[in-house]
Amino acid sequence: MTGTDGPAAGTEALDAAFAEAVRGTGASIGALYLLVPDEPLLHLDVLYGASAGLAAPWTRLSLAAPAPVADAVREDRLVWVGDQEEMARSYPRTAMVLPYPLALVAAPVTGARRWGALLLMWPATRPPHMTGRERGHIMSRCRSLARLLEEAAGHGAPPQHADRPRVLGAGTARRMTSPTMAVADFAERLPGGSCALDLTGRFVYVSSGAGDLLGRDAEQLLGTLPWQSLRWLDDPTYEDRYRAAVISREPVAFTACRPPDRYLDFHLYPDASGISVRIVPSGAQPPPAPAPYHRTGVSPARAGQIYQLTHLAAALTEVVGVQDVIDLVAEQIMPAFGAQGLVLSTAEAGRLRITGHRGYAPDTIARLDGLPLDTVLTPAGQALDSGSPSFFSDPEEMRRAHPEAPQISGKQAWAFLPLVVSGRPVGCCILSYDEPHAFHAEERAVLTSLAGLVAHALDRARLYDAKHDLARSLQQALLPRTLPAVTGLRVAARYLPATRGMDIGGDFYDLIRLGDSAAAAVIGDVQGHNAAAAALMGQVRTAVHAHATFGTPPDRVLSGTNRLVTELGPDLFTSCLYAHLDFARRRATLATAGHPPPLLRLPGGETRPADVRPGPPLGIDPGAVFPTTEIPLTPGLTLVFYTDGLVETPGTDIDDSIARLARRLAHADDRDLDLLLGELLAQAGEAGQRADDIALLVLHLEAGRHRRG
């Protein structure tokens, strides 16, 4: 693949295969994203049918982002989005930043290893479904791209991840390299047209009539962007219309006022090589008393940056805790603005406490953490005190503004963004760069706006973390710290909180020693995932414990607890499973209040759910009856008590889930109960996303326990 030209030939072969993949599928826009080594990031390597500027907000994409390309790589599957409605439903964040009629597919580029994903986009005119043959064709193209990447890596030429993607056109024969060629392409698209733009938005042909209407000579406009050379078109709304034409490949029209009062209609006709634009005087009457056109010292943000800000704002609304804010800034905001360093600090008792950082040495962070707000070692305190951001393009600019601030981090450029909520300082976000970086006016405006969003997200996250810590402490105090030792009985238990909501819940378990020849095991689940659920859980567990210690039979234990829960009237119901273990009689008596049945693993390996007669959940009917069931306590028996968070999955029958859990138990090694717990919890994704909390209690009766005399 590399041939005599080495990496260059390899890149040419990859680009040719990529361009053919786009053309062969009939897509109007294509992009090849590649994984960045040792980072959970995707980098836009090569682009077809659009400008690099248009794709700038998505040059680097977090692998964890809720986006089609990230899903395709992370889940190793083809992602198809047939229309804008499906986009809004499946990827609302992406729909906000691409509000155009289109269809797209993201397919993983995978061979001997994962390389990235191929993104293809079509105008909305194509059918909103994809055939099996099309899917097979696209996946075949992806495998070809993977082979080329692997051959290049085998010859010592892996992808280089340049700052900007390589941009491929529709073919050299159609590239507008001169006004004469631009006129030819323009004539093919629109007879009698006025001007033409390339895919980057620059004028490549302007007729004399267009020059008259626009008020500028054609020679002055060629090679310029309309919203830069014609200041009255310097409005994000007009640039958005250009973006809509490029992405949707559909005609677009809008009306603009050329000062002082001349209204012009613009009609944009796009194709794969550019956009033909017809400009005619508007026949519509101008609106009454039009708003005057004002210019400020700061130019308005470009449409791409506005969509980028919208995308990041949507992401910030989804964060929960402070760590979520830190991760989002590091994974999405840093790459979006090309920063290599991050320090996020909060203002506490007159000092700057660093809550998160990236790209800094530990000794540097240790030196910066806890500095007073009026420190001269960093402009962060001054920025927070004034409420105004500070930008330093290079170390010399930093020294001029803050001569007493030594350069202790080795960084070359900084943006100090104060985080202020309703006039109250929350903290400071510092983005830094390994090389000098010029902060132009538009970038400063976007970063300043973004700082306000980060401030509100951080403020909410700190409140959430405070509530979470309080509720979690309450819950941990109510769960048993240790389980009692019972001769001949091996025991293990584990509690996992939900990963959504308050990260706490009402699941509980307990083991109660009842003399030398008996014990009681209990597990329950209070509805809800909040402090009220945790508090009720403590009351239920205390009530069960009190009844059990008097040797009360299981049905009466649940009846007494049921009356208590009903009298408390917390509008929460509780499921509960109670088992009295009589080692002398080798019998276990079970009673359940709307709780999933325990699993039994017999000494011979047979595993099944226990056949128990259920009663209603606690807290519904004060006069409820709870039937009992007896099972033999055979030496070598393993009993597994669990809450429904382990087996309940939306769209799946709970009996099927319990059967799967039983099969997992049948094949697990019971010599180490902690390892057995891990095996069982793997079904629920112990480290993944859980909508419900989980409690799990495992009992194993040792051989020789209380033989009859």
PDB file of N, CA and C in Angstrom, residues 396-456:
ATOM      1  N   GLU A 396       4.519  36.098  27.137  1.00  0.00           N
ATOM      2  CA  GLU A 396       4.888  37.502  27.231  1.00  0.00           C
ATOM      3  C   GLU A 396       3.681  38.361  27.570  1.00  0.00           C
ATOM      4  N   GLU A 397       2.539  38.064  26.955  1.00  0.00           N
ATOM      5  CA  GLU A 397       1.311  38.801  27.264  1.00  0.00           C
ATOM      6  C   GLU A 397       0.911  38.587  28.722  1.00  0.00           C
ATOM      7  N   MET A 398       1.114  37.374  29.229  1.00  0.00           N
ATOM      8  CA  MET A 398       0.838  37.100  30.646  1.00  0.00           C
ATOM      9  C   MET A 398       1.739  37.943  31.538  1.00  0.00           C
ATOM     10  N   ARG A 399       3.034  38.021  31.196  1.00  0.00           N
ATOM     11  CA  ARG A 399       3.970  38.792  32.023  1.00  0.00           C
ATOM     12  C   ARG A 399       3.647  40.278  32.007  1.00  0.00           C
ATOM     13  N   ARG A 400       3.209  40.782  30.840  1.00  0.00           N
ATOM     14  CA  ARG A 400       2.874  42.211  30.762  1.00  0.00           C
ATOM     15  C   ARG A 400       1.673  42.546  31.638  1.00  0.00           C
ATOM     16  N   ALA A 401       0.671  41.676  31.643  1.00  0.00           N
ATOM     17  CA  ALA A 401      -0.542  41.954  32.417  1.00  0.00           C
ATOM     18  C   ALA A 401      -0.367  41.623  33.896  1.00  0.00           C
ATOM     19  N   HIS A 402       0.419  40.575  34.182  1.00  0.00           N
ATOM     20  CA  HIS A 402       0.604  40.138  35.571  1.00  0.00           C
ATOM     21  C   HIS A 402       2.086  39.855  35.794  1.00  0.00           C
ATOM     22  N   PRO A 403       2.882  40.918  35.990  1.00  0.00           N
ATOM     23  CA  PRO A 403       4.334  40.735  36.105  1.00  0.00           C
ATOM     24  C   PRO A 403       4.752  39.859  37.287  1.00  0.00           C
ATOM     25  N   GLU A 404       3.888  39.746  38.307  1.00  0.00           N
ATOM     26  CA  GLU A 404       4.253  38.951  39.473  1.00  0.00           C
ATOM     27  C   GLU A 404       3.805  37.495  39.340  1.00  0.00           C
ATOM     28  N   ALA A 405       3.136  37.170  38.248  1.00  0.00           N
ATOM     29  CA  ALA A 405       2.658  35.796  38.069  1.00  0.00           C
ATOM     30  C   ALA A 405       3.730  34.963  37.373  1.00  0.00           C
ATOM     31  N   PRO A 406       4.434  34.086  38.091  1.00  0.00           N
ATOM     32  CA  PRO A 406       5.450  33.250  37.436  1.00  0.00           C
ATOM     33  C   PRO A 406       4.784  32.170  36.589  1.00  0.00           C
ATOM     34  N   GLN A 407       5.518  31.713  35.600  1.00  0.00           N
ATOM     35  CA  GLN A 407       5.003  30.645  34.747  1.00  0.00           C
ATOM     36  C   GLN A 407       5.384  29.316  35.394  1.00  0.00           C
ATOM     37  N   ILE A 408       4.450  28.715  36.107  1.00  0.00           N
ATOM     38  CA  ILE A 408       4.766  27.506  36.850  1.00  0.00           C
ATOM     39  C   ILE A 408       4.230  26.249  36.173  1.00  0.00           C
ATOM     40  N   SER A 409       3.452  26.403  35.101  1.00  0.00           N
ATOM     41  CA  SER A 409       2.841  25.229  34.478  1.00  0.00           C
ATOM     42  C   SER A 409       3.494  24.826  33.166  1.00  0.00           C
ATOM     43  N   GLY A 410       4.289  25.710  32.563  1.00  0.00           N
ATOM     44  CA  GLY A 410       4.880  25.412  31.268  1.00  0.00           C
ATOM     45  C   GLY A 410       3.933  25.636  30.108  1.00  0.00           C
ATOM     46  N   LYS A 411       2.710  26.122  30.375  1.00  0.00           N
ATOM     47  CA  LYS A 411       1.755  26.384  29.305  1.00  0.00           C
ATOM     48  C   LYS A 411       2.117  27.679  28.589  1.00  0.00           C
ATOM     49  N   GLN A 412       1.566  27.838  27.366  1.00  0.00           N
ATOM     50  CA  GLN A 412       1.931  28.974  26.511  1.00  0.00           C
ATOM     51  C   GLN A 412       0.782  29.933  26.234  1.00  0.00           C
ATOM     52  N   ALA A 413      -0.451  29.561  26.567  1.00  0.00           N
ATOM     53  CA  ALA A 413      -1.606  30.440  26.370  1.00  0.00           C
ATOM     54  C   ALA A 413      -2.700  30.007  27.336  1.00  0.00           C
ATOM     55  N   TRP A 414      -3.531  30.975  27.757  1.00  0.00           N
ATOM     56  CA  TRP A 414      -4.522  30.686  28.793  1.00  0.00           C
ATOM     57  C   TRP A 414      -5.812  31.467  28.543  1.00  0.00           C
ATOM     58  N   ALA A 415      -6.921  30.841  28.915  1.00  0.00           N
ATOM     59  CA  ALA A 415      -8.218  31.528  28.996  1.00  0.00           C
ATOM     60  C   ALA A 415      -8.729  31.331  30.411  1.00  0.00           C
ATOM     61  N   PHE A 416      -8.868  32.419  31.174  1.00  0.00           N
ATOM     62  CA  PHE A 416      -9.391  32.368  32.540  1.00  0.00           C
ATOM     63  C   PHE A 416     -10.852  32.787  32.494  1.00  0.00           C
ATOM     64  N   LEU A 417     -11.739  31.847  32.758  1.00  0.00           N
ATOM     65  CA  LEU A 417     -13.174  32.076  32.617  1.00  0.00           C
ATOM     66  C   LEU A 417     -13.831  32.029  33.991  1.00  0.00           C
ATOM     67  N   PRO A 418     -14.238  33.189  34.531  1.00  0.00           N
ATOM     68  CA  PRO A 418     -14.898  33.173  35.838  1.00  0.00           C
ATOM     69  C   PRO A 418     -16.269  32.508  35.746  1.00  0.00           C
ATOM     70  N   LEU A 419     -16.607  31.734  36.750  1.00  0.00           N
ATOM     71  CA  LEU A 419     -17.897  31.047  36.809  1.00  0.00           C
ATOM     72  C   LEU A 419     -18.746  31.761  37.854  1.00  0.00           C
ATOM     73  N   VAL A 420     -19.719  32.510  37.374  1.00  0.00           N
ATOM     74  CA  VAL A 420     -20.535  33.366  38.239  1.00  0.00           C
ATOM     75  C   VAL A 420     -22.003  33.042  38.016  1.00  0.00           C
ATOM     76  N   VAL A 421     -22.766  32.877  39.102  1.00  0.00           N
ATOM     77  CA  VAL A 421     -24.198  32.597  39.032  1.00  0.00           C
ATOM     78  C   VAL A 421     -24.935  33.670  39.814  1.00  0.00           C
ATOM     79  N   SER A 422     -25.752  34.471  39.120  1.00  0.00           N
ATOM     80  CA  SER A 422     -26.536  35.539  39.756  1.00  0.00           C
ATOM     81  C   SER A 422     -25.659  36.448  40.605  1.00  0.00           C
ATOM     82  N   GLY A 423     -24.505  36.826  40.063  1.00  0.00           N
ATOM     83  CA  GLY A 423     -23.595  37.704  40.778  1.00  0.00           C
ATOM     84  C   GLY A 423     -22.778  37.023  41.850  1.00  0.00           C
ATOM     85  N   ARG A 424     -22.974  35.752  42.054  1.00  0.00           N
ATOM     86  CA  ARG A 424     -22.269  35.005  43.095  1.00  0.00           C
ATOM     87  C   ARG A 424     -21.166  34.167  42.459  1.00  0.00           C
ATOM     88  N   PRO A 425     -19.894  34.367  42.871  1.00  0.00           N
ATOM     89  CA  PRO A 425     -18.804  33.581  42.285  1.00  0.00           C
ATOM     90  C   PRO A 425     -18.902  32.123  42.699  1.00  0.00           C
ATOM     91  N   VAL A 426     -18.808  31.241  41.711  1.00  0.00           N
ATOM     92  CA  VAL A 426     -18.868  29.801  41.943  1.00  0.00           C
ATOM     93  C   VAL A 426     -17.480  29.183  41.822  1.00  0.00           C
ATOM     94  N   GLY A 427     -16.719  29.648  40.851  1.00  0.00           N
ATOM     95  CA  GLY A 427     -15.393  29.089  40.638  1.00  0.00           C
ATOM     96  C   GLY A 427     -14.756  29.688  39.409  1.00  0.00           C
ATOM     97  N   CYS A 428     -13.752  29.016  38.889  1.00  0.00           N
ATOM     98  CA  CYS A 428     -13.032  29.502  37.710  1.00  0.00           C
ATOM     99  C   CYS A 428     -12.634  28.308  36.850  1.00  0.00           C
ATOM    100  N   CYS A 429     -12.815  28.461  35.551  1.00  0.00           N
ATOM    101  CA  CYS A 429     -12.416  27.443  34.590  1.00  0.00           C
ATOM    102  C   CYS A 429     -11.253  27.988  33.771  1.00  0.00           C
ATOM    103  N   ILE A 430     -10.148  27.264  33.770  1.00  0.00           N
ATOM    104  CA  ILE A 430      -8.959  27.695  33.037  1.00  0.00           C
ATOM    105  C   ILE A 430      -8.690  26.694  31.929  1.00  0.00           C
ATOM    106  N   LEU A 431      -8.691  27.181  30.680  1.00  0.00           N
ATOM    107  CA  LEU A 431      -8.258  26.382  29.538  1.00  0.00           C
ATOM    108  C   LEU A 431      -6.873  26.857  29.147  1.00  0.00           C
ATOM    109  N   SER A 432      -5.964  25.924  28.929  1.00  0.00           N
ATOM    110  CA  SER A 432      -4.595  26.320  28.600  1.00  0.00           C
ATOM    111  C   SER A 432      -4.103  25.546  27.391  1.00  0.00           C
ATOM    112  N   TYR A 433      -3.033  26.065  26.788  1.00  0.00           N
ATOM    113  CA  TYR A 433      -2.520  25.537  25.523  1.00  0.00           C
ATOM    114  C   TYR A 433      -1.024  25.321  25.625  1.00  0.00           C
ATOM    115  N   ASP A 434      -0.550  24.280  24.947  1.00  0.00           N
ATOM    116  CA  ASP A 434       0.888  23.988  24.950  1.00  0.00           C
ATOM    117  C   ASP A 434       1.670  24.885  24.006  1.00  0.00           C
ATOM    118  N   GLU A 435       0.962  25.544  23.082  1.00  0.00           N
ATOM    119  CA  GLU A 435       1.581  26.479  22.150  1.00  0.00           C
ATOM    120  C   GLU A 435       0.844  27.812  22.229  1.00  0.00           C
ATOM    121  N   PRO A 436       1.487  28.925  21.816  1.00  0.00           N
ATOM    122  CA  PRO A 436       0.753  30.200  21.780  1.00  0.00           C
ATOM    123  C   PRO A 436      -0.534  30.074  20.972  1.00  0.00           C
ATOM    124  N   HIS A 437      -1.562  30.760  21.434  1.00  0.00           N
ATOM    125  CA  HIS A 437      -2.886  30.627  20.817  1.00  0.00           C
ATOM    126  C   HIS A 437      -3.551  31.997  20.788  1.00  0.00           C
ATOM    127  N   ALA A 438      -3.896  32.449  19.599  1.00  0.00           N
ATOM    128  CA  ALA A 438      -4.560  33.748  19.448  1.00  0.00           C
ATOM    129  C   ALA A 438      -6.063  33.571  19.670  1.00  0.00           C
ATOM    130  N   PHE A 439      -6.616  34.261  20.641  1.00  0.00           N
ATOM    131  CA  PHE A 439      -8.055  34.200  20.920  1.00  0.00           C
ATOM    132  C   PHE A 439      -8.744  35.324  20.143  1.00  0.00           C
ATOM    133  N   HIS A 440      -9.355  34.977  18.993  1.00  0.00           N
ATOM    134  CA  HIS A 440     -10.050  36.013  18.229  1.00  0.00           C
ATOM    135  C   HIS A 440     -11.355  36.377  18.925  1.00  0.00           C
ATOM    136  N   ALA A 441     -11.958  37.468  18.498  1.00  0.00           N
ATOM    137  CA  ALA A 441     -13.117  38.025  19.201  1.00  0.00           C
ATOM    138  C   ALA A 441     -14.275  37.037  19.279  1.00  0.00           C
ATOM    139  N   GLU A 442     -14.518  36.308  18.179  1.00  0.00           N
ATOM    140  CA  GLU A 442     -15.645  35.385  18.181  1.00  0.00           C
ATOM    141  C   GLU A 442     -15.420  34.241  19.155  1.00  0.00           C
ATOM    142  N   GLU A 443     -14.183  33.720  19.227  1.00  0.00           N
ATOM    143  CA  GLU A 443     -13.882  32.641  20.152  1.00  0.00           C
ATOM    144  C   GLU A 443     -14.024  33.112  21.595  1.00  0.00           C
ATOM    145  N   ARG A 444     -13.602  34.349  21.860  1.00  0.00           N
ATOM    146  CA  ARG A 444     -13.750  34.885  23.217  1.00  0.00           C
ATOM    147  C   ARG A 444     -15.226  34.987  23.601  1.00  0.00           C
ATOM    148  N   ALA A 445     -16.060  35.415  22.648  1.00  0.00           N
ATOM    149  CA  ALA A 445     -17.488  35.547  22.928  1.00  0.00           C
ATOM    150  C   ALA A 445     -18.111  34.192  23.233  1.00  0.00           C
ATOM    151  N   VAL A 446     -17.741  33.173  22.454  1.00  0.00           N
ATOM    152  CA  VAL A 446     -18.299  31.838  22.678  1.00  0.00           C
ATOM    153  C   VAL A 446     -17.819  31.281  24.017  1.00  0.00           C
ATOM    154  N   LEU A 447     -16.536  31.429  24.335  1.00  0.00           N
ATOM    155  CA  LEU A 447     -16.013  30.922  25.602  1.00  0.00           C
ATOM    156  C   LEU A 447     -16.659  31.627  26.790  1.00  0.00           C
ATOM    157  N   THR A 448     -16.896  32.928  26.657  1.00  0.00           N
ATOM    158  CA  THR A 448     -17.546  33.670  27.735  1.00  0.00           C
ATOM    159  C   THR A 448     -18.968  33.173  27.955  1.00  0.00           C
ATOM    160  N   SER A 449     -19.699  32.943  26.859  1.00  0.00           N
ATOM    161  CA  SER A 449     -21.055  32.403  26.982  1.00  0.00           C
ATOM    162  C   SER A 449     -21.029  31.015  27.596  1.00  0.00           C
ATOM    163  N   LEU A 450     -20.068  30.231  27.176  1.00  0.00           N
ATOM    164  CA  LEU A 450     -19.963  28.863  27.676  1.00  0.00           C
ATOM    165  C   LEU A 450     -19.645  28.855  29.170  1.00  0.00           C
ATOM    166  N   ALA A 451     -18.858  29.818  29.630  1.00  0.00           N
ATOM    167  CA  ALA A 451     -18.524  29.891  31.053  1.00  0.00           C
ATOM    168  C   ALA A 451     -19.776  30.059  31.903  1.00  0.00           C
ATOM    169  N   GLY A 452     -20.744  30.837  31.405  1.00  0.00           N
ATOM    170  CA  GLY A 452     -21.998  30.991  32.144  1.00  0.00           C
ATOM    171  C   GLY A 452     -22.752  29.686  32.269  1.00  0.00           C
ATOM    172  N   LEU A 453     -22.750  28.895  31.192  1.00  0.00           N
ATOM    173  CA  LEU A 453     -23.425  27.600  31.232  1.00  0.00           C
ATOM    174  C   LEU A 453     -22.706  26.637  32.172  1.00  0.00           C
ATOM    175  N   VAL A 454     -21.369  26.632  32.135  1.00  0.00           N
ATOM    176  CA  VAL A 454     -20.601  25.775  33.031  1.00  0.00           C
ATOM    177  C   VAL A 454     -20.844  26.175  34.483  1.00  0.00           C
ATOM    178  N   ALA A 455     -20.941  27.483  34.729  1.00  0.00           N
ATOM    179  CA  ALA A 455     -21.170  27.963  36.096  1.00  0.00           C
ATOM    180  C   ALA A 455     -22.478  27.420  36.660  1.00  0.00           C
ATOM    181  N   HIS A 456     -23.553  27.500  35.887  1.00  0.00           N
ATOM    182  CA  HIS A 456     -24.841  26.995  36.360  1.00  0.00           C
ATOM    183  C   HIS A 456     -24.802  25.476  36.536  1.00  0.00           C
TER     184      HIS A 456
END
